[in-house]
CSV table of C-alpha atoms in Angstrom, one decimal:
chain,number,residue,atom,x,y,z
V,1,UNK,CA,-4.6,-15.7,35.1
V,2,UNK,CA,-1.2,-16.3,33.9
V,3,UNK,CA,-2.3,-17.1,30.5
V,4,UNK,CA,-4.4,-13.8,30.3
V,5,UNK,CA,-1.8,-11.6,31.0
V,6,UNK,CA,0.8,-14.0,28.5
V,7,UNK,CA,-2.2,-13.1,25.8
V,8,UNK,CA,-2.0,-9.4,26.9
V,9,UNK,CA,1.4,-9.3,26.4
V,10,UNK,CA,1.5,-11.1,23.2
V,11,UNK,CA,-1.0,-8.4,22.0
V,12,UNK,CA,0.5,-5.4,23.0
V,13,UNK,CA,4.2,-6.7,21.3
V,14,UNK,CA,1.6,-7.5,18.1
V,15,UNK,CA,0.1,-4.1,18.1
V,16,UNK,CA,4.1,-2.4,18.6
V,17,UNK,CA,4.9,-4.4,15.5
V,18,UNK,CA,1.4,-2.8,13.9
V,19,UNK,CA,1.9,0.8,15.1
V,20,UNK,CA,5.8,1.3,15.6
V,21,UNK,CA,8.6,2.7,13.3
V,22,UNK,CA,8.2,0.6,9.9
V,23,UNK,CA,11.5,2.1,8.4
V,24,UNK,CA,11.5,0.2,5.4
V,25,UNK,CA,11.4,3.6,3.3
V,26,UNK,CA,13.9,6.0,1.4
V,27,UNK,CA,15.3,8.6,4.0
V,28,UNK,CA,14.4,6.4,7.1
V,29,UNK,CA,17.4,4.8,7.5
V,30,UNK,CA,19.4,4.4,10.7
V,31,UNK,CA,16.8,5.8,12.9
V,32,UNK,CA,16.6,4.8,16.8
V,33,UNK,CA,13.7,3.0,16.8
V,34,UNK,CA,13.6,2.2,20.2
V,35,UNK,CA,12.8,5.9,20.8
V,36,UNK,CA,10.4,6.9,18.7
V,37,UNK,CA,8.2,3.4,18.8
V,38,UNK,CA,8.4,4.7,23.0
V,39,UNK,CA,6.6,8.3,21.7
V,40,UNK,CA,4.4,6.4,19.6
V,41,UNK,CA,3.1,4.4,22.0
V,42,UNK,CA,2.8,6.7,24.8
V,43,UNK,CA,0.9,9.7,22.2
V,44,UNK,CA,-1.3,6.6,21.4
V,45,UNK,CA,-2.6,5.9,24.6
V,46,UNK,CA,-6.2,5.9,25.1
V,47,UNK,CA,-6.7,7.6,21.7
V,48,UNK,CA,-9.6,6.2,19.6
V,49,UNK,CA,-7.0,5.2,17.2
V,50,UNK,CA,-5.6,3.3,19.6
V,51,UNK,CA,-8.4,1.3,20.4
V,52,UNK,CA,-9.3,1.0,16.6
V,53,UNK,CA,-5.8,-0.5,16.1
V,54,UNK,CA,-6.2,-2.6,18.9
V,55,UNK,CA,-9.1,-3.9,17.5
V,56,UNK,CA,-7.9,-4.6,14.0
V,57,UNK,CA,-5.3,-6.3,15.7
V,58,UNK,CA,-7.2,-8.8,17.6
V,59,UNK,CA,-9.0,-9.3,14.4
V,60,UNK,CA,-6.1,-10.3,12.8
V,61,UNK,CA,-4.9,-12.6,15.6
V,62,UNK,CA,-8.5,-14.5,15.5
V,63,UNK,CA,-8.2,-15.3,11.9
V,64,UNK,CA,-4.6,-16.3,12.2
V,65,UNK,CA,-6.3,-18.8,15.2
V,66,UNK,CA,-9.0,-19.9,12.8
V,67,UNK,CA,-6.5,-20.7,9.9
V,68,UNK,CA,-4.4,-22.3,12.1
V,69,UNK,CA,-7.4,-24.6,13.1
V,70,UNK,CA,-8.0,-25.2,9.7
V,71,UNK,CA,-4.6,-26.2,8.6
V,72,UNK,CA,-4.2,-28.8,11.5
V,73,UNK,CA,-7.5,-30.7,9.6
V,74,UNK,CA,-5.0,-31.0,6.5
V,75,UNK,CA,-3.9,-34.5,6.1
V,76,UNK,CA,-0.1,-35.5,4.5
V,77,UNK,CA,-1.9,-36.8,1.8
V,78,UNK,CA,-3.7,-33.8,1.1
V,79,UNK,CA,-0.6,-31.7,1.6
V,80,UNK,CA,1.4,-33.6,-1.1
V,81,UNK,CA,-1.1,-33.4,-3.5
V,82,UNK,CA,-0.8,-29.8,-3.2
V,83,UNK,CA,2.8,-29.6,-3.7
V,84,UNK,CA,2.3,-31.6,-6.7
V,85,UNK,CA,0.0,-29.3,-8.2
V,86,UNK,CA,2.0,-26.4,-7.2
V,87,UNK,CA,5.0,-27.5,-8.4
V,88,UNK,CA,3.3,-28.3,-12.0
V,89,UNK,CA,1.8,-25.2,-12.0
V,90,UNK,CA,5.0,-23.2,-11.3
V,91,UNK,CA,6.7,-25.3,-14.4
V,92,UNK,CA,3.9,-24.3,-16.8
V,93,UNK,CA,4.3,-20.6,-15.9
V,94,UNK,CA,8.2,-21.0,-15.7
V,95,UNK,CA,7.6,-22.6,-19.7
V,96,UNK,CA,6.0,-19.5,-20.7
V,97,UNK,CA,7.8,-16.9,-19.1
V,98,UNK,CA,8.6,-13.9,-22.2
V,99,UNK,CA,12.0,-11.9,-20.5
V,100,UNK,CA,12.7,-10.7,-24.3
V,101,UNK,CA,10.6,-7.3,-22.4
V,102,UNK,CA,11.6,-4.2,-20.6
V,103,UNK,CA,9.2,-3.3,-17.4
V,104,UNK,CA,9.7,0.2,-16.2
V,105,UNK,CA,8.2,0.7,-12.7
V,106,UNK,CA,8.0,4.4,-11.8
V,107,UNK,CA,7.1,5.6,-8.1
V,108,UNK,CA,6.9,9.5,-7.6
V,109,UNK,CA,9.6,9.8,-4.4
V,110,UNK,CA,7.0,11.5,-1.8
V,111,UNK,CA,4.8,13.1,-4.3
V,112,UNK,CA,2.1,15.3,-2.6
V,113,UNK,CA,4.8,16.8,-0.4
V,114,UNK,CA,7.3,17.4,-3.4
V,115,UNK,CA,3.7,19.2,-5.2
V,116,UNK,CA,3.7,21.2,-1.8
V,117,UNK,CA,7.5,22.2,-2.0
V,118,UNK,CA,7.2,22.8,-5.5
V,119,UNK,CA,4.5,25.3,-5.1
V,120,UNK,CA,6.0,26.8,-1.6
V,121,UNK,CA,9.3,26.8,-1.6
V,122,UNK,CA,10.1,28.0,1.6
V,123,UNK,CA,8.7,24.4,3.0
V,124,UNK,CA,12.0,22.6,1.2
V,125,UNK,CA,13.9,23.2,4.0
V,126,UNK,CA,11.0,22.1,7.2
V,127,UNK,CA,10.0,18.8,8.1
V,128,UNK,CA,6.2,19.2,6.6
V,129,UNK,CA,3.6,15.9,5.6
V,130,UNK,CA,0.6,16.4,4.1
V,131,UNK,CA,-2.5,15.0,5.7
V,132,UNK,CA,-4.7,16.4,8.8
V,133,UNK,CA,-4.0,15.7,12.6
V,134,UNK,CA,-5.9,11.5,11.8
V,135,UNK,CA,-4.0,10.9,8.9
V,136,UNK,CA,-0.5,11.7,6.6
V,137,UNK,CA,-0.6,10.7,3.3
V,138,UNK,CA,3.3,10.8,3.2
V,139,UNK,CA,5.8,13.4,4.4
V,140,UNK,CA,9.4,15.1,3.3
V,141,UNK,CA,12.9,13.2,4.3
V,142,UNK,CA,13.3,16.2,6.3
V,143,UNK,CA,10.5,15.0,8.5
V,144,UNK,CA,11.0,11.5,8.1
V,145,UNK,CA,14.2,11.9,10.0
V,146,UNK,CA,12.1,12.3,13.0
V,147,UNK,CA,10.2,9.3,12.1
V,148,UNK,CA,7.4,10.9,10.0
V,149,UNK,CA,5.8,9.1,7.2
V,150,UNK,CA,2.6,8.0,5.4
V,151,UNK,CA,0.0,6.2,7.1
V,152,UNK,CA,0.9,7.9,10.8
V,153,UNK,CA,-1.7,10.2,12.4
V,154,UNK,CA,-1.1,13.7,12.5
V,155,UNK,CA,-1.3,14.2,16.0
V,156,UNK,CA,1.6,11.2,16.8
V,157,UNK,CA,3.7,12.9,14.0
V,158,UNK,CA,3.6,16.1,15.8
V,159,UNK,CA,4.8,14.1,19.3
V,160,UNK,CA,7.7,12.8,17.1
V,161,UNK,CA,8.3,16.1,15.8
V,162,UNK,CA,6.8,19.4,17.7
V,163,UNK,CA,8.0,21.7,14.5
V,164,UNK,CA,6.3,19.4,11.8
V,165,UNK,CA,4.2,21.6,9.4
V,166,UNK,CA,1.0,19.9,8.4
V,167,UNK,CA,-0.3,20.8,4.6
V,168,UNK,CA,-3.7,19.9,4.1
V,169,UNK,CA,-4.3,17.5,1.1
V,170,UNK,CA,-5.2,19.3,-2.3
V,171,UNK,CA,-6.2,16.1,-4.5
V,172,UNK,CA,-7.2,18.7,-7.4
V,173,UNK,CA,-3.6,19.7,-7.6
V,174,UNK,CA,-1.9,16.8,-7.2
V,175,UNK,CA,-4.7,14.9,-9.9
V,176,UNK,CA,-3.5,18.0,-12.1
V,177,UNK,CA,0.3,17.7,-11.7
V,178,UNK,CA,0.1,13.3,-12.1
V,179,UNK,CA,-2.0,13.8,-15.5
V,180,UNK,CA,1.2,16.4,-16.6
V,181,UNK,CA,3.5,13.2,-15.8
V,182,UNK,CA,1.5,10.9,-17.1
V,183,UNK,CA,1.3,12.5,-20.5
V,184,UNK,CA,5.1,12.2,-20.4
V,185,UNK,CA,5.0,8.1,-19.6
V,186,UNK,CA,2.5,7.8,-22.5
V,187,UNK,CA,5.4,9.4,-24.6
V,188,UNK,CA,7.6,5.7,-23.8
V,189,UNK,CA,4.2,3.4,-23.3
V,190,UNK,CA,1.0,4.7,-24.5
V,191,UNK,CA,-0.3,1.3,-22.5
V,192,UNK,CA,1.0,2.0,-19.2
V,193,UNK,CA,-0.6,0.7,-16.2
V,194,UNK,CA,-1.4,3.6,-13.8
V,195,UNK,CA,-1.6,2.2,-10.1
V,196,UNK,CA,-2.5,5.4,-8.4
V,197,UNK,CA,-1.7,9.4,-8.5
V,198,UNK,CA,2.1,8.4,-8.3
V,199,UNK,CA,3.3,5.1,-9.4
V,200,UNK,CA,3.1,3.2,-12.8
V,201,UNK,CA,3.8,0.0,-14.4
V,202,UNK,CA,5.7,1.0,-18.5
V,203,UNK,CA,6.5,-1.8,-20.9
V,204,UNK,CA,9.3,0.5,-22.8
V,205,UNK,CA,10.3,-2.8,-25.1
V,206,UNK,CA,9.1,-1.0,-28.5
V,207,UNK,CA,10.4,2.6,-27.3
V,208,UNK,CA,13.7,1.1,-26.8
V,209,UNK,CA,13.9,-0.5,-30.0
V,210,UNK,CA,12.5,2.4,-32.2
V,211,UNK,CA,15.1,4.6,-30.2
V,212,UNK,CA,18.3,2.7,-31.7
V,213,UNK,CA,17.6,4.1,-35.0
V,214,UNK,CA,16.7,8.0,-34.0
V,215,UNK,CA,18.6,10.9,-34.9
V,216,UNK,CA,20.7,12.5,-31.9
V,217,UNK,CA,18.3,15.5,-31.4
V,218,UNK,CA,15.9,12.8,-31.1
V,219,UNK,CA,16.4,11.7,-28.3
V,220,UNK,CA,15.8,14.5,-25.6
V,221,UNK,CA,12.6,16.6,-25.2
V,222,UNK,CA,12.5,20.0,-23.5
V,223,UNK,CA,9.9,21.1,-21.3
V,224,UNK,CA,8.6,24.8,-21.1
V,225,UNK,CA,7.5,26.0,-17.7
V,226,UNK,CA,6.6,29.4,-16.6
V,227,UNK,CA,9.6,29.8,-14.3
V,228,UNK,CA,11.9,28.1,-17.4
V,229,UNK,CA,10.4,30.8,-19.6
V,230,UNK,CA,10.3,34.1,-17.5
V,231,UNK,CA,14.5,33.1,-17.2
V,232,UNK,CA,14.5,32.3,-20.8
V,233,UNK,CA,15.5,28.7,-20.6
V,234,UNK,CA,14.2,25.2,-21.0
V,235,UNK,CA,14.9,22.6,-18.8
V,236,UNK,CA,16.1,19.3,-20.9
V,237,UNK,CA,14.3,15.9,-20.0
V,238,UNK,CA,16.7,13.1,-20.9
């Protein structure tokens, strides 16, 4: 009995640590946690995602138990030959390590909501995410000062908070607006590793070395908008 209710327990604190405040994200900071993981997990209750994360986390829990089970079979002897392997493996990779190149990683700071902004300004100023009432996809830092942000359903965001405008996702857009961007990183690495919609990997080593020897006027780029143009002015990229 007592160890039922000790494994009840020990989910429930698992499934906090699942569904609670993860504030480990730009405009997040300095939140009280204590308060919002309590409207979490009291706008969770008895919802199906509830009972799906509940699931996932008992899932998780078994195969932590079967690993466990498995690592208990390990002998010493086994364990050191591991290391020993490890440890050669790590000084063969440490051997060919090349630092003589410059890695550039780019992440676009809460991009479907900066598209929304962008195309409604009146939004700049509101909490707003972009998703439906199951699922964000990520949210302003206006909103995520109530504890808003990606991943959340829509209908616990709105709990945390009650004037949180919801934009439905418009992939075509924001596909539209990252291949704009994306023709600017080819400009610095025409290899660049494009991990989703928002985010890429640039190896700017050769840019960087053809730069030294460009003329001043060179080296910055103007784009033209339509609001740059109706003003009559460009906007300078550095």
């Amino acid at each position: 009995m007592d160890s039922t209710k000790e494994k009840n327990g020990n989910y429930k604190d698992d499934l906090l640590l699942r569904m609670g405040l993860n504030d480990n994200k730009a405009g997040m900071e300095g939140l009280d946690k204590e308060k919002i993981n309590k409207i979490i997990m009291e706008a969770t209750k008895g919802s199906r995602f509830y009972g799906n994360e509940l699931k996932k986390e008992k899932q998780v829990n078994q195969r932590i138990e079967n690993m466990m089970q498995q690592k208990a079979q390990i002998t010493s002897q086994q364990l050191r030959k591991a290391q020993l392997q490890v440890d050669r493996f790590a000084m063969e990779l440490e051997q060919s390590r090349d630092l003589n190149n410059t890695i550039v990683h780019i992440d676009m700071d809460a991009f479907y909501a900066a598209v929304e902004m962008r195309d409604n300004p009146e939004l700049k100023d509101k909490p707003i995410a972009v998703g439906s009432s199951s699922m964000l996809s990520t949210s302003n830092y206006h909103a995520r000062r109530f504890g808003v942000r990606a991943a959340m359903p829509g209908f616990i965001a709105k709990r945390l908070c009650p004037q949180l405008i919801i934009v439905p996702s418009n992939f075509d857009k924001y596909r539209a607006v990252s291949k704009e961007v994306k023709e600017i990183l080819a400009d610095y690495d025409p290899n660049f590793m494009a991990m989703s919609l928002d985010e890429a990997y640039l190896n700017i080593t050769k840019h960087l070395q053809e730069r030294q020897n460009w003329p001043e006027d060179k080296r910055r780029y103007f784009i033209k908008t339509g609001h740059s143009l109706e003003n009559g002015m460009e906007r300078g990229k550095a």
